Each structure stands twice: as C-alpha cells, then as structure tokens.
mmCIF file of C-alpha atoms in Angstrom:
data_model
loop_
_atom_site.group_PDB
_atom_site.id
_atom_site.type_symbol
_atom_site.label_atom_id
_atom_site.label_comp_id
_atom_site.label_asym_id
_atom_site.label_seq_id
_atom_site.Cartn_x
_atom_site.Cartn_y
_atom_site.Cartn_z
ATOM 1 C CA MET D 1026 -77.828 -0.276 -264.751
ATOM 2 C CA ASP D 1027 -79.247 -4.059 -264.773
ATOM 3 C CA PRO D 1028 -77.241 -6.418 -266.352
ATOM 4 C CA ASN D 1029 -79.855 -8.813 -267.371
ATOM 5 C CA LYS D 1030 -81.848 -5.649 -269.385
ATOM 6 C CA SER D 1031 -79.243 -3.776 -270.247
ATOM 7 C CA THR D 1032 -77.106 -4.314 -273.571
ATOM 8 C CA ARG D 1033 -73.116 -4.192 -273.905
ATOM 9 C CA GLU D 1034 -73.312 -1.130 -275.653
ATOM 10 C CA GLU D 1035 -75.892 0.622 -272.716
ATOM 11 C CA PHE D 1036 -73.018 -0.268 -270.929
ATOM 12 C CA THR D 1037 -70.257 0.951 -272.730
ATOM 13 C CA ASN D 1038 -71.905 4.302 -272.909
ATOM 14 C CA ALA D 1039 -72.097 4.624 -269.349
ATOM 15 C CA MET D 1040 -68.663 3.675 -268.654
ATOM 16 C CA VAL D 1041 -67.171 5.983 -271.640
ATOM 17 C CA VAL D 1042 -69.382 9.470 -270.519
ATOM 18 C CA MET D 1043 -68.642 9.229 -267.184
ATOM 19 C CA PRO D 1044 -67.286 12.442 -266.083
ATOM 20 C CA VAL D 1045 -63.751 12.829 -264.814
ATOM 21 C CA PRO D 1046 -63.619 15.128 -261.931
ATOM 22 C CA GLU D 1047 -62.053 18.053 -262.171
ATOM 23 C CA PHE D 1048 -60.201 17.658 -258.545
ATOM 24 C CA ALA D 1049 -58.864 14.191 -259.810
ATOM 25 C CA SER D 1050 -54.682 13.611 -260.300
ATOM 26 C CA PRO D 1051 -53.124 13.594 -263.760
ATOM 27 C CA GLU D 1052 -52.172 10.448 -263.644
ATOM 28 C CA TRP D 1053 -55.671 9.069 -262.516
ATOM 29 C CA LYS D 1054 -57.133 10.933 -265.744
ATOM 30 C CA LYS D 1055 -54.844 9.486 -267.755
ATOM 31 C CA TYR D 1056 -55.381 6.175 -267.152
ATOM 32 C CA VAL D 1057 -59.313 6.506 -267.026
ATOM 33 C CA HIS D 1058 -59.518 8.492 -270.212
ATOM 34 C CA ALA D 1059 -57.352 5.978 -272.331
ATOM 35 C CA SER D 1060 -58.694 2.962 -271.140
ATOM 36 C CA GLN D 1061 -62.472 5.176 -271.766
ATOM 37 C CA VAL D 1062 -61.026 5.864 -275.364
ATOM 38 C CA LEU D 1063 -60.222 1.986 -275.708
ATOM 39 C CA LEU D 1064 -62.657 0.616 -274.804
ATOM 40 C CA ASP D 1065 -65.059 2.728 -277.062
ATOM 41 C CA LYS D 1066 -63.323 1.943 -280.023
ATOM 42 C CA LEU D 1067 -63.498 -1.787 -278.767
ATOM 43 C CA ALA D 1068 -67.021 -1.746 -278.615
ATOM 44 C CA HIS D 1069 -67.028 -0.968 -282.391
ATOM 45 C CA HIS D 1070 -64.987 -2.512 -284.031
ATOM 46 C CA SER D 1071 -66.490 -5.164 -286.678
ATOM 47 C CA ALA D 1072 -66.113 -7.990 -284.536
ATOM 48 C CA MET D 1073 -68.329 -6.942 -281.697
ATOM 49 C CA ALA D 1074 -70.964 -6.024 -283.760
ATOM 50 C CA SER D 1075 -73.145 -9.386 -283.285
ATOM 51 C CA ASN D 1076 -72.489 -8.473 -279.184
ATOM 52 C CA MET D 1077 -73.461 -5.117 -278.817
ATOM 53 C CA GLN D 1078 -77.330 -5.094 -278.947
ATOM 54 C CA GLN D 1079 -77.056 -8.328 -276.730
ATOM 55 C CA THR D 1080 -77.843 -8.153 -273.104
ATOM 56 C CA TYR D 1081 -74.736 -7.290 -270.748
ATOM 57 C CA MET D 1082 -75.289 -11.041 -268.868
ATOM 58 C CA THR D 1083 -76.265 -12.962 -272.329
ATOM 59 C CA PRO D 1084 -73.070 -14.982 -273.525
ATOM 60 C CA ALA D 1085 -71.709 -13.451 -276.475
ATOM 61 C CA ASN D 1086 -72.203 -14.475 -279.890
ATOM 62 C CA SER D 1087 -68.958 -13.631 -280.729
ATOM 63 C CA LYS D 1088 -66.381 -14.621 -278.176
ATOM 64 C CA ASN D 1089 -63.515 -13.514 -280.330
ATOM 65 C CA LYS D 1090 -60.273 -11.824 -279.100
ATOM 66 C CA VAL D 1091 -61.619 -7.893 -279.292
ATOM 67 C CA TYR D 1092 -64.607 -9.088 -277.474
ATOM 68 C CA PHE D 1093 -62.170 -10.165 -274.856
ATOM 69 C CA GLU D 1094 -60.201 -7.279 -274.917
ATOM 70 C CA TRP D 1095 -63.356 -5.309 -274.573
ATOM 71 C CA ASP D 1096 -64.390 -7.204 -271.556
ATOM 72 C CA PHE D 1097 -61.095 -6.680 -269.774
ATOM 73 C CA VAL D 1098 -60.696 -2.606 -270.681
ATOM 74 C CA GLY D 1099 -64.403 -2.670 -269.236
ATOM 75 C CA ARG D 1100 -63.668 -4.443 -265.887
ATOM 76 C CA THR D 1101 -60.633 -2.490 -265.212
ATOM 77 C CA LEU D 1102 -61.925 0.833 -265.991
ATOM 78 C CA SER D 1103 -64.620 -0.043 -263.358
ATOM 79 C CA MET D 1104 -61.744 -0.670 -260.899
ATOM 80 C CA PHE D 1105 -60.094 2.633 -261.767
ATOM 81 C CA TYR D 1106 -63.916 4.277 -260.918
ATOM 82 C CA ASP D 1107 -63.549 2.568 -257.764
ATOM 83 C CA VAL D 1108 -60.741 4.181 -256.205
ATOM 84 C CA ASN D 1109 -59.945 7.965 -254.788
ATOM 85 C CA PRO D 1110 -59.366 9.903 -257.928
ATOM 86 C CA THR D 1111 -57.323 12.124 -256.168
ATOM 87 C CA LEU D 1112 -55.043 8.828 -255.666
ATOM 88 C CA GLN D 1113 -54.538 10.775 -251.796
ATOM 89 C CA ASN D 1114 -55.128 8.970 -248.514
ATOM 90 C CA LEU D 1115 -56.015 5.306 -250.319
ATOM 91 C CA SER D 1116 -57.212 2.775 -247.823
ATOM 92 C CA LYS D 1117 -55.088 -0.538 -248.423
ATOM 93 C CA GLN D 1118 -57.954 -1.776 -250.714
ATOM 94 C CA GLU D 1119 -58.033 0.878 -253.041
ATOM 95 C CA LYS D 1120 -54.130 0.769 -253.175
ATOM 96 C CA GLU D 1121 -54.886 -2.727 -254.555
ATOM 97 C CA LYS D 1122 -57.144 -1.964 -256.472
ATOM 98 C CA TRP D 1123 -55.428 0.578 -258.554
ATOM 99 C CA GLU D 1124 -52.412 -1.141 -258.300
ATOM 100 C CA ASP D 1125 -54.061 -3.908 -260.004
ATOM 101 C CA ALA D 1126 -56.194 -1.895 -262.710
ATOM 102 C CA VAL D 1127 -52.617 -0.283 -263.609
ATOM 103 C CA GLY D 1128 -51.095 -3.433 -264.230
ATOM 104 C CA ARG D 1129 -54.179 -4.765 -265.661
ATOM 105 C CA THR D 1130 -53.341 -1.774 -268.007
ATOM 106 C CA MET D 1131 -50.045 -3.029 -269.324
ATOM 107 C CA PHE D 1132 -50.988 -6.412 -269.316
ATOM 108 C CA THR D 1133 -53.651 -4.784 -272.148
ATOM 109 C CA LYS D 1134 -51.208 -3.387 -274.126
ATOM 110 C CA MET D 1135 -48.999 -6.308 -274.031
ATOM 111 C CA LEU D 1136 -51.829 -8.628 -275.576
ATOM 112 C CA ILE D 1137 -53.291 -6.013 -278.165
ATOM 113 C CA LEU D 1138 -49.850 -5.240 -279.520
ATOM 114 C CA ASP D 1139 -48.633 -9.041 -279.464
ATOM 115 C CA THR D 1140 -49.210 -9.877 -283.081
ATOM 116 C CA GLY D 1141 -50.808 -13.468 -283.859
ATOM 117 C CA PRO D 1142 -50.045 -15.962 -282.966
ATOM 118 C CA GLY D 1143 -49.818 -14.346 -279.678
ATOM 119 C CA MET D 1144 -50.778 -14.715 -276.281
ATOM 120 C CA LEU D 1145 -54.371 -13.230 -276.691
ATOM 121 C CA ASP D 1146 -55.134 -15.636 -279.515
ATOM 122 C CA MET D 1147 -53.912 -18.644 -277.468
ATOM 123 C CA MET D 1148 -56.246 -17.462 -274.470
ATOM 124 C CA THR D 1149 -58.881 -16.593 -276.451
ATOM 125 C CA GLU D 1150 -59.174 -20.263 -277.805
ATOM 126 C CA THR D 1151 -58.070 -22.345 -274.786
ATOM 127 C CA THR D 1152 -61.271 -20.239 -273.295
ATOM 128 C CA TYR D 1153 -63.418 -20.687 -277.034
ATOM 129 C CA PRO D 1154 -62.108 -23.575 -278.708
ATOM 130 C CA GLU D 1155 -64.673 -22.460 -281.387
ATOM 131 C CA GLN D 1156 -62.298 -19.375 -282.250
ATOM 132 C CA LYS D 1157 -59.272 -21.716 -283.299
ATOM 133 C CA GLY D 1158 -57.779 -19.884 -286.151
ATOM 134 C CA ALA D 1159 -60.627 -17.068 -286.398
ATOM 135 C CA HIS D 1160 -58.730 -14.054 -285.137
ATOM 136 C CA PRO D 1161 -60.029 -10.354 -285.673
ATOM 137 C CA ASP D 1162 -57.401 -8.121 -286.491
ATOM 138 C CA PHE D 1163 -57.395 -4.763 -284.005
ATOM 139 C CA GLU D 1164 -57.867 -1.927 -286.120
ATOM 140 C CA GLU D 1165 -54.752 0.394 -286.415
ATOM 141 C CA GLU D 1166 -56.273 3.312 -284.258
ATOM 142 C CA ILE D 1167 -56.482 0.563 -281.374
ATOM 143 C CA LEU D 1168 -53.165 -0.613 -282.093
ATOM 144 C CA GLU D 1169 -52.339 3.100 -281.702
ATOM 145 C CA LEU D 1170 -54.492 3.598 -278.669
ATOM 146 C CA ALA D 1171 -52.424 0.199 -276.838
ATOM 147 C CA ARG D 1172 -49.226 1.995 -277.828
ATOM 148 C CA HIS D 1173 -50.166 4.836 -275.207
ATOM 149 C CA LEU D 1174 -51.441 3.265 -272.389
ATOM 150 C CA SER D 1175 -48.049 3.604 -270.518
ATOM 151 C CA ASP D 1176 -47.526 7.484 -271.661
#
C-alpha cells in the first residue's frame, strides 16, 4: 500500500484481515489476534472519525490519545508480522523484534488502563500541546481488550 495514497482506514483494514497461518505458534497467534482486534476497535472509536479517511502520511486532524494508541498498536502489529509465526529458529533480529513487540504490547496495556490524567495523557500533551485537557475516554470494550493483552 502507498502511504501517500491509502487512507488510515485502508491500512487498518489490511492489518486486521491479514490471515493467521495455521502453523503459527499459539503465542504468536495470541498476540497477533489481540493486536488485530484492538487496532480495529481503536480505529472505530469516535475520536478517530476525523482521521480515518486521511491518507496514512497526512498529519492527523485529531492527534488525541486514541490516535496515539492506534498508531502504536498498528506499528506493534507490523512488528509481529515481521517475525516467523512458528517462533522457531528465529534470527537475532527476529528475536529482538519479537521481544520488542511483546514489550510494546505490555506498554499498550499499561497506557490504556492508566486512567487520567495518566502517562498517555501527558505523553500526548507533550507531543501535541493543543491536546491539553482534551482527552477522549477509551470505550469499555477497548479497556476490556487491554485488560487481557497479556493473558
């Protein structure tokens, strides 16, 4: 996909429908599936509505904490896709990428469940000062998905 022509919605849809190989390890499947579902829910949060029809490379209309997490989870999911799904005979680079992606998943859980004003609010405001005090709440379904990211 061309990030200068494809929308965030198209990128999200491509990421969440990527097939999970039958031969993938249960652990790889668990992390990928959880990330796919969370990415889809974040993309369809009302705070993302003004961003989803923009091209991926266009600066987001609303750089809120939902957008931040959508971007973070999407990048994490792409890291999982870069690792051999069997988790066998991984190269040094794949092992590092796997460990980084798992760590990012735990960080995602912490950020989403840290109720405001929390670390994610501060990170968003530091990067995007115009977001000061304007923090959409994560919907209960997103909170529930985050609670189970490490299950």
